[in-house]
Amino acid sequence: TPGEFNPLFGVNVEVFKQEATRNIETEHRRQPLSIYRHTGLSEPGLNSSTSESTAPLQPKMAYIDTYIHSSKTPCIDDDASEEVKGKSMEENQQHKMANAKSVGGISSAAVIHVCKESIKSAEYSSQGDTSNNMDTFATATLANSSFSPYSQPVASKIANSFPEVRRSNDVASSSLFSPIDIFTEATASTKSASSLYDEALLDKVRLARNVVQSVREIVEIQPCSTKQAGQPVAVDAVLAHKRREEDLNSLGEDLYELFSGIKLSDFDAITDSFAAEEKKIPQHSQKKEKRGKVSAANACIPLSDFGLPSTLCSLVHNLLEYRIDNGQQWHVYESSRDVEEDLCLMAEKPELFLSRQPARGGELCLKEMPLYSREEDASKLMVAFDRAASLESASSITDVVFVTGYSGTGKSALVESVQRRFEERGACFVTGKFDLMQRLQPLSAMVSAMDSYCNKLAQDRAEDAGASITTAIGSEAGVLATLIPNLSKLVSEESETYQSAVLPAGCDALQRLIFLFRMLFRATCSPAHPVVLMLDDLQWADQVSLDLMQALITDSGITGLLFIGCYRDNEIGEDHPLKSSLHAIRRSSCVSTTTIALENLSLDSVNALVSDILCLTPRMTKSLAEVVFRKTGGNALFVVQLLTSLHDEGFLRYSLTLRRWDWDMTKISGKSIAGNVVELMRGKLMRLAPEVREVVKVAAAFGAQCQEALVTILDRAPDCIMSTGAALDIAILEGLIMKSSESVYSFSHDQIQDAAYRLIPKAERAVFHLRIGRLLRNFSLDAEMEAFLFVVVDHLTRGSHLITDCDERFDLVQLCLLAGQMSSSMSAFPPACAYLKAGIDLLVEDDWEQHRDVCLDLYIYCAETEYALGEFDYMAKCSEEVLRRARTLKESARGYYIQVQLMGAQGPSGTEAAVDRSIATLALLGELFPIDTNPALIGQEIQATLGLFNAETDKSILQLRNMDFCEKQEAMRLLNFLIYYVIAGRKKEYFPFVASRMVRLSLLHGYTRDSAYGFASFGIVLCGLMGNRAGGYRCGKIALALLDRFQATEQMAKVYVSVYGTVNNWVEPIQSCLDCLKQAHNVGLATGDTKHAMAAAQVFVGAALCSGQELGLLIDESESYSNQMLEYKQHTIYMAFVLVKRAMLILRHGFPGSPKRIRILMEEAMDNKNAEENCESAPTYPYYDMLTNFYCMWLEYLFGEYELCWQTAQKNKDISRQSIGRFPFLCTHFFYSGLAALELAQKHFKTEYITAINEAITQMKAWATSTQWNCQHKLDLLNAELAHLKGDEAGAAELYDVAIQAAGKHQFIHEEALAFERAGNFYQGSGDRKKASFCFRKAHDGYTKWGATGKAAQVQEKWGLV
């Protein structure tokens, strides 16, 4: 019916009728309506009596047959005899073949004739093998022609194409060449008819392809030289051109007949009929028009009037119109090969080139465009994914792909094009996009990606993922839930609420966040559940996001992760933060990096893109593509936007007459085009309605993305004229903006956002942002204000200098403070610092009188963020301002605390200054410390505290109240901080003072969260320095109880290191403390206490080595820990850790040359690591000297250098003080120094040796009373060696056996092997070689079991074991 969309024509019927009527006056031969007028037939699709389901093609074909048969034409009547039909067809075929032969080639008509007759043979044959009938008849027909030498292979090729056609014969029943009979059922639905027609049409296209291919092959293989002797070359060229013209015209005529079922010769009768009809019309109503020669294309009904696809119609039309003027062709087809290639394209992509649905509404189709010249790049992405998701791949390698290129080259499109392939292979695909306008909104892209990831986990495997996350992160999941709202769908409410009450500050907060993100991926990502994380526009990423990205990529514990990062390499210089991150990632040994550098599209690719958009073959669009390529340089985004602009301006339009896209090449070539995408889009934006353009500018002020909730807030304004959402919907229709399923408006490209933002004059941008900020601030609900705090503050601060109202100004100050605190808690220190500085800049003098707390908080938080960033100059200014403005002791203490942090960050010299400043500040708080210390003063301090401690029972101590004295709370906080500096620096003598004072303040004034660490530290003092192991063990128990009382997880790492790394070793087996030290490491990372997390790792490895844990596993763990220390920039701990690593490697692999090289190797370890990691030179702390001497002494004894061992032990006499009473160090030192003295005393009976022996045995006896597990076997071996020295062979033999049994029983396998070795040495000296050999073999086996294969090899070589 009129006004409806016709599925055949693909256009509005009424519109088509109007346009067709206008064209009748000038080209009535090309319009079917003129034929309707002469024949009296109804117009197809317009007859109201015909149901919509009736196939519109049938009446169209019916009127053609009626008209042809009613005219006096030479065509065969339906009632004619078969004899006449056959004769006419035979004569016609002979005529065509003769014409073809005259130019030296075979006409396509001959091939088509073979096809027709072969199909007839198949249709009318009796039941049997119809394919054989076809093949036989096709061969026979061509064999009878004059081209029989070349006919057999061609006939076979044509016959092979018939099965494609026969698929539709069950429905289409008879003639392949006329679509009339396909729609014999008039009542069939439009949808069914359309699908049948599509199938039949595709079969015809395939047949046409095979026909053209056969013609080309015949022409190529036959001898076709037409040049005669003595004929000029010019004449020969003219003949060749003439032949090509006739061949292509003839091919066009035959293809026309193939697709329409009508011969062009039949239209001569139609022309005569029109002439006769025109004579009957009065002369005054006829328009006098001079008509030229009518071409074959203009003398027939266009194929488009049969409902055929426009691309196919254009191909046939171009062949019919093929002309050569002066030897220069003006058409797109040069040969039958070109025609064949286009037909192949149509057959391969029927949905694109054979679609009967033209552009709806005349709009360009720009969605789901395929890749152009990017197939190899896409395959690289898939290869990287296959490696990441492979169960057989190395679990420690993370695959990373960086996609680089200029803006608009299609980086994001490349990744998105393979998204479906990722998801089909079971991947979870998540994306995040950084935004230049949102750089002050910390972790925006990472949080967006992770929120989407958690939402997908909740939908796909909530129970499994939730349990894994809870196990991995525990109570700290609540920290991430504040950043990632959808995480609450996976974790329980208990996990969200139970977290550290005191959040870490500075770099500790960043490390905590990194750890939690890592554990989240470790828990949910695996080769069985792979994840593809794509971050776009990395050139705009904030430093925290880059740190987090680098940590995730280089984490060897995360498997099944493919990371894809896109960035504009032309926008990052050498000093760009992204450069250093990329360098670190590429240097990592656990990362496999692939870089894909995208360039602009080539001309062929641009042509392919234009071809797909316009649904025309590349040959038809080449001229347009060349102009587009010349004006855009092949930039993909520029190409698409230019085509859109040409369409908007009418230079590129959809023609209803041609039923295809058409363009004016002259106007396009002469059009002045903007030099870049931004300027081009600016012009398009200016053509929008003013109210829509204003809303688009508002959206651009938010950045590349804008949440729908923000739009809703803006619409609440009473002066809102047009709905912001409605205006954005118009922008969506214009292709400028997209709306995702997550209620987020996004610009189609950031270049469009840039163009929209540039519409705001620079001088007016501050006013523009301030207006948006005020609207958001005034009309947001409380929950919305909390959610969009960063957005509101960002807009307000951009126009803050325009604020004149005092209340509004101070309200913004408070918002800046809140935004700074929130950013700092997320470890986003650069934006936090920017917010806090903006708040400071808004302060006036009156604010210090009316709002002192807010002013102080601004400066103190700003100083803390500057401390995390390493900006110590501004940090010093903040502390000076706080001290200058301070009026109370509490306010001053906060300023001094900043100064202590500042000094402690300056290196070794700063550490001593930090201790001095802390002592001075404590004096102001009423806690006096002596300037100079000595053992007497230390003893007095310890005894004073011990008296208070012993006066209370454990029950009464734990029942004490919490501290409520503010000054003492500040003192406890500063003392807790001071312990780190006295241990790490040179003033270790203050450690007993600090630990004792913390316990005393807690016992006198109540407990704080810092009290647990105070009791743990005091336990170290009692055990290691005072020898009061029972009292120290009791302190450790109280420290753990206080930790539980306050749920002080932020204190757990340091308390566990003190209790399980030192205190409990004096009483409990060392092996029992190892798991707790590992827990301390994990909790420290989770809470952001990275210093003590790494300290826990160092203590764990040292204790595990001393307790005889298997070296192979321990070395692997040590490698992981050392990487973490470097990553978290804990270089002080790392330099100590390399010593224990080197000691283990020497035991494992031995060393070249003499054992005298052991010290050289140990010292080189520190020097090499310094150079490798670009650290400062190794500190000269006595602590490092103590560690070097300790491990050298141990190794020198094990490898038989007893004299060196003795000398090294003498250098470590101060080990008790330097090790702060760590039991494994003290016990091992006395044990091996005593053994060395016993060995040397066998040769030289010196007093110093005897003194050392007695001291070692006495000390070991004392320790064995409290920790028999750790010391009894050591004492037994010392006594056995002493008996040997005294000549008591029977007693020595017995004691060796006791030592061996005790060491094995207590799981010290390395010292069991040592006892065997010493026993073997004893039996070797006494002449019992059999027992000696047995002991040496057991020693070898023990060292091998320990993993010390280097030491085992030395035993084997030294004692001649086979």
Short mmCIF file of C-alpha atoms in Angstrom, two decimals, residues 660-944:
data_model
loop_
_atom_site.label_atom_id
_atom_site.label_comp_id
_atom_site.label_asym_id
_atom_site.label_seq_id
_atom_site.Cartn_x
_atom_site.Cartn_y
_atom_site.Cartn_z
CA ARG A 660 22.38 2.63 -5.09
CA TRP A 661 24.74 5.21 -3.65
CA ASP A 662 25.79 7.93 -6.05
CA TRP A 663 28.20 10.85 -5.81
CA ASP A 664 29.31 13.92 -7.67
CA MET A 665 33.02 13.41 -8.23
CA THR A 666 33.60 16.90 -9.60
CA LYS A 667 32.15 18.62 -6.57
CA ILE A 668 33.89 16.29 -4.11
CA SER A 669 37.27 16.82 -5.77
CA GLY A 670 36.83 20.58 -5.64
CA LYS A 671 35.48 20.68 -2.09
CA SER A 672 37.69 22.29 0.55
CA ILE A 673 38.22 19.71 3.32
CA ALA A 674 39.41 20.43 6.88
CA GLY A 675 43.00 19.45 7.54
CA ASN A 676 42.21 17.11 10.45
CA VAL A 677 39.37 15.26 12.08
CA VAL A 678 38.88 17.83 14.82
CA GLU A 679 38.24 20.66 12.39
CA LEU A 680 36.03 18.44 10.25
CA MET A 681 33.93 17.47 13.28
CA ARG A 682 33.79 21.08 14.41
CA GLY A 683 32.01 21.91 11.17
CA LYS A 684 29.52 19.10 11.70
CA LEU A 685 28.87 20.17 15.30
CA MET A 686 28.18 23.71 14.18
CA ARG A 687 25.38 22.42 11.96
CA LEU A 688 23.54 21.00 14.97
CA ALA A 689 20.61 22.81 16.52
CA PRO A 690 21.88 25.37 19.10
CA GLU A 691 20.29 23.62 22.09
CA VAL A 692 21.72 20.24 21.02
CA ARG A 693 25.13 21.78 20.45
CA GLU A 694 25.14 23.25 23.95
CA VAL A 695 24.35 19.89 25.50
CA VAL A 696 27.11 18.24 23.48
CA LYS A 697 29.51 20.88 24.82
CA VAL A 698 28.41 20.01 28.36
CA ALA A 699 29.04 16.33 27.68
CA ALA A 700 32.48 17.18 26.28
CA ALA A 701 33.30 19.08 29.48
CA PHE A 702 32.94 15.79 31.39
CA GLY A 703 35.41 14.06 29.06
CA ALA A 704 35.12 11.15 26.66
CA GLN A 705 32.45 9.56 28.88
CA CYS A 706 29.57 10.90 30.91
CA GLN A 707 27.36 8.87 33.20
CA GLU A 708 23.63 9.12 32.72
CA ALA A 709 23.20 9.88 36.42
CA LEU A 710 25.09 13.15 35.93
CA VAL A 711 22.75 14.06 33.09
CA THR A 712 19.80 13.38 35.37
CA ILE A 713 21.20 15.76 37.98
CA LEU A 714 21.64 18.53 35.41
CA ASP A 715 18.02 18.12 34.28
CA ARG A 716 16.83 18.95 37.80
CA ALA A 717 17.77 22.58 37.30
CA PRO A 718 14.59 24.71 37.11
CA ASP A 719 15.92 26.78 34.18
CA CYS A 720 16.61 23.69 32.06
CA ILE A 721 14.90 24.42 28.72
CA MET A 722 15.56 21.17 26.90
CA SER A 723 16.14 17.78 28.45
CA THR A 724 19.84 16.99 28.42
CA GLY A 725 19.09 13.33 27.82
CA ALA A 726 16.82 14.14 24.87
CA ALA A 727 19.50 16.34 23.32
CA LEU A 728 22.07 13.61 23.74
CA ASP A 729 19.70 11.19 22.04
CA ILE A 730 19.76 13.49 19.02
CA ALA A 731 23.55 13.46 19.14
CA ILE A 732 23.39 9.66 19.19
CA LEU A 733 21.31 9.69 16.00
CA GLU A 734 23.96 11.93 14.43
CA GLY A 735 26.61 9.34 15.25
CA LEU A 736 28.49 11.67 17.60
CA ILE A 737 27.75 9.85 20.85
CA MET A 738 27.02 6.27 21.85
CA LYS A 739 25.16 4.99 24.89
CA SER A 740 26.29 1.76 26.50
CA SER A 741 24.17 -0.75 28.34
CA GLU A 742 25.71 0.53 31.58
CA SER A 743 24.00 3.92 31.21
CA VAL A 744 27.12 5.73 30.10
CA TYR A 745 27.27 8.23 27.27
CA SER A 746 30.50 8.00 25.28
CA PHE A 747 31.74 10.04 22.38
CA SER A 748 32.28 7.88 19.32
CA HIS A 749 35.93 8.93 19.41
CA ASP A 750 37.95 11.19 21.68
CA GLN A 751 38.70 13.39 18.66
CA ILE A 752 34.98 14.16 18.49
CA GLN A 753 35.03 15.04 22.17
CA ASP A 754 38.02 17.27 21.54
CA ALA A 755 36.19 19.03 18.72
CA ALA A 756 33.12 19.56 20.90
CA TYR A 757 35.20 20.91 23.78
CA ARG A 758 36.96 23.34 21.44
CA LEU A 759 33.59 24.89 20.70
CA ILE A 760 33.85 26.46 24.17
CA PRO A 761 36.05 29.56 23.84
CA LYS A 762 39.07 29.41 26.12
CA ALA A 763 38.07 32.63 27.84
CA GLU A 764 34.68 31.16 28.75
CA ARG A 765 35.74 27.68 29.87
CA ALA A 766 36.21 28.60 33.53
CA VAL A 767 32.68 30.04 33.65
CA PHE A 768 31.36 27.00 31.80
CA HIS A 769 32.90 24.52 34.25
CA LEU A 770 31.86 26.56 37.27
CA ARG A 771 28.25 26.56 36.08
CA ILE A 772 28.29 22.77 35.67
CA GLY A 773 29.93 22.33 39.08
CA ARG A 774 27.34 24.53 40.78
CA LEU A 775 24.48 22.61 39.19
CA LEU A 776 25.93 19.31 40.34
CA ARG A 777 26.63 20.64 43.84
CA ASN A 778 23.19 22.19 44.30
CA PHE A 779 21.00 19.46 42.87
CA SER A 780 22.85 16.28 43.89
CA LEU A 781 21.54 14.03 46.63
CA ASP A 782 23.93 13.02 49.41
CA ALA A 783 24.63 9.60 47.88
CA GLU A 784 25.17 11.19 44.47
CA MET A 785 27.50 13.78 45.95
CA GLU A 786 29.61 11.04 47.49
CA ALA A 787 29.69 9.08 44.24
CA PHE A 788 30.56 12.06 42.05
CA LEU A 789 32.76 13.99 44.48
CA PHE A 790 35.75 14.09 42.16
CA VAL A 791 33.63 15.28 39.24
CA VAL A 792 32.05 18.09 41.26
CA VAL A 793 35.34 19.29 42.73
CA ASP A 794 37.05 19.13 39.35
CA HIS A 795 34.50 21.44 37.75
CA LEU A 796 34.35 23.84 40.68
CA THR A 797 38.11 24.21 41.00
CA ARG A 798 38.42 25.03 37.29
CA GLY A 799 36.41 28.15 37.96
CA SER A 800 37.27 28.70 41.62
CA HIS A 801 38.89 32.10 40.99
CA LEU A 802 35.47 33.40 39.95
CA ILE A 803 33.83 32.53 43.30
CA THR A 804 33.16 35.60 45.44
CA ASP A 805 30.81 34.28 48.11
CA CYS A 806 32.70 33.32 51.31
CA ASP A 807 30.42 30.43 52.21
CA GLU A 808 30.65 28.95 48.71
CA ARG A 809 34.42 29.36 48.75
CA PHE A 810 34.88 27.59 52.09
CA ASP A 811 32.43 24.88 51.04
CA LEU A 812 34.76 24.20 48.13
CA VAL A 813 37.72 24.15 50.56
CA GLN A 814 36.03 21.38 52.53
CA LEU A 815 35.22 19.48 49.34
CA CYS A 816 38.88 19.75 48.29
CA LEU A 817 39.98 18.32 51.64
CA LEU A 818 37.50 15.46 51.33
CA ALA A 819 38.57 14.72 47.76
CA GLY A 820 42.23 14.81 48.79
CA GLN A 821 41.64 12.38 51.65
CA MET A 822 39.67 10.03 49.44
CA SER A 823 42.32 10.12 46.70
CA SER A 824 45.07 9.50 49.24
CA SER A 825 43.23 6.47 50.60
CA MET A 826 43.20 5.15 47.02
CA SER A 827 46.96 5.81 46.79
CA ALA A 828 46.30 8.37 44.05
CA PHE A 829 48.80 10.88 45.43
CA PRO A 830 49.19 13.25 42.42
CA PRO A 831 45.47 14.09 42.23
CA ALA A 832 45.23 14.08 46.03
CA CYS A 833 48.01 16.64 46.17
CA ALA A 834 46.30 18.72 43.46
CA TYR A 835 43.01 18.76 45.38
CA LEU A 836 44.70 19.66 48.68
CA LYS A 837 46.80 22.41 47.12
CA ALA A 838 43.66 23.81 45.49
CA GLY A 839 42.04 23.92 48.93
CA ILE A 840 45.12 25.61 50.44
CA ASP A 841 45.09 28.25 47.70
CA LEU A 842 41.48 29.11 48.57
CA LEU A 843 42.24 29.73 52.26
CA VAL A 844 42.17 33.27 53.67
CA GLU A 845 43.39 34.55 57.02
CA ASP A 846 39.95 34.46 58.64
CA ASP A 847 39.70 30.73 58.02
CA TRP A 848 42.52 30.11 60.53
CA GLU A 849 40.37 31.77 63.17
CA GLN A 850 37.06 30.18 62.32
CA HIS A 851 38.07 26.80 60.87
CA ARG A 852 41.46 25.88 62.36
CA ASP A 853 40.98 22.13 62.16
CA VAL A 854 40.19 22.21 58.46
CA CYS A 855 43.20 24.43 57.76
CA LEU A 856 45.57 22.21 59.74
CA ASP A 857 44.19 19.06 58.10
CA LEU A 858 44.76 20.54 54.65
CA TYR A 859 48.43 21.23 55.36
CA ILE A 860 49.09 17.96 57.18
CA TYR A 861 47.43 15.76 54.54
CA CYS A 862 49.18 17.72 51.82
CA ALA A 863 52.53 17.12 53.56
CA GLU A 864 51.79 13.38 53.76
CA THR A 865 50.96 13.17 50.06
CA GLU A 866 54.10 15.12 49.19
CA TYR A 867 56.05 12.66 51.34
CA ALA A 868 54.64 9.78 49.30
CA LEU A 869 55.58 11.59 46.08
CA GLY A 870 59.07 12.42 47.32
CA GLU A 871 58.47 16.18 47.07
CA PHE A 872 60.28 17.03 50.29
CA ASP A 873 60.64 20.78 49.69
CA TYR A 874 56.91 21.44 49.72
CA MET A 875 56.55 18.96 52.58
CA ALA A 876 58.98 21.09 54.61
CA LYS A 877 56.94 24.21 53.85
CA CYS A 878 53.78 22.50 55.06
CA SER A 879 55.41 21.44 58.35
CA GLU A 880 56.80 24.93 58.92
CA GLU A 881 53.35 26.46 58.35
CA VAL A 882 51.76 24.02 60.78
CA LEU A 883 54.37 24.78 63.44
CA ARG A 884 54.00 28.53 62.86
CA ARG A 885 50.22 28.36 63.23
CA ALA A 886 50.21 25.85 66.12
CA ARG A 887 48.71 27.02 69.41
CA THR A 888 48.62 23.80 71.39
CA LEU A 889 51.07 21.02 72.08
CA LYS A 890 48.91 18.62 70.09
CA GLU A 891 49.02 20.88 67.04
CA SER A 892 52.79 21.27 67.38
CA ALA A 893 53.24 17.52 67.71
CA ARG A 894 51.54 17.01 64.36
CA GLY A 895 54.02 19.40 62.74
CA TYR A 896 56.99 17.71 64.39
CA TYR A 897 55.73 14.32 63.29
CA ILE A 898 55.85 15.56 59.67
CA GLN A 899 59.42 16.73 60.23
CA VAL A 900 60.44 13.34 61.59
CA GLN A 901 59.06 11.66 58.47
CA LEU A 902 60.84 14.22 56.31
CA MET A 903 64.20 13.60 57.98
CA GLY A 904 63.81 9.86 57.95
CA ALA A 905 63.38 9.93 54.19
CA GLN A 906 66.76 11.58 53.62
CA GLY A 907 68.95 8.47 53.97
CA PRO A 908 71.37 7.34 56.71
CA SER A 909 72.20 10.84 57.90
CA GLY A 910 68.53 11.72 57.92
CA THR A 911 67.75 8.67 60.03
CA GLU A 912 69.95 9.92 62.85
CA ALA A 913 68.39 13.37 62.55
CA ALA A 914 64.93 11.77 62.72
CA VAL A 915 65.88 10.04 65.97
CA ASP A 916 67.13 13.32 67.44
CA ARG A 917 63.97 15.19 66.37
CA SER A 918 61.79 12.45 67.81
CA ILE A 919 63.57 12.59 71.16
CA ALA A 920 63.17 16.37 71.24
CA THR A 921 59.47 16.10 70.39
CA LEU A 922 58.94 13.42 73.04
CA ALA A 923 60.46 15.79 75.58
CA LEU A 924 57.74 18.32 74.71
CA LEU A 925 55.19 15.57 75.32
CA GLY A 926 56.68 14.83 78.75
CA GLU A 927 58.78 11.79 77.85
CA LEU A 928 62.44 12.51 78.50
CA PHE A 929 65.30 10.45 77.06
CA PRO A 930 69.00 10.77 77.88
CA ILE A 931 71.19 12.42 75.28
CA ASP A 932 73.97 9.90 75.89
CA THR A 933 73.27 6.28 76.75
CA ASN A 934 75.28 3.67 78.62
CA PRO A 935 74.57 0.16 79.92
CA ALA A 936 73.73 1.49 83.36
CA LEU A 937 71.04 3.85 82.10
CA ILE A 938 69.66 1.14 79.84
CA GLY A 939 69.50 -1.27 82.76
CA GLN A 940 67.69 1.29 84.94
CA GLU A 941 65.09 1.92 82.25
CA ILE A 942 64.48 -1.79 81.73
CA GLN A 943 64.25 -2.52 85.45
CA ALA A 944 61.80 0.31 86.05
#
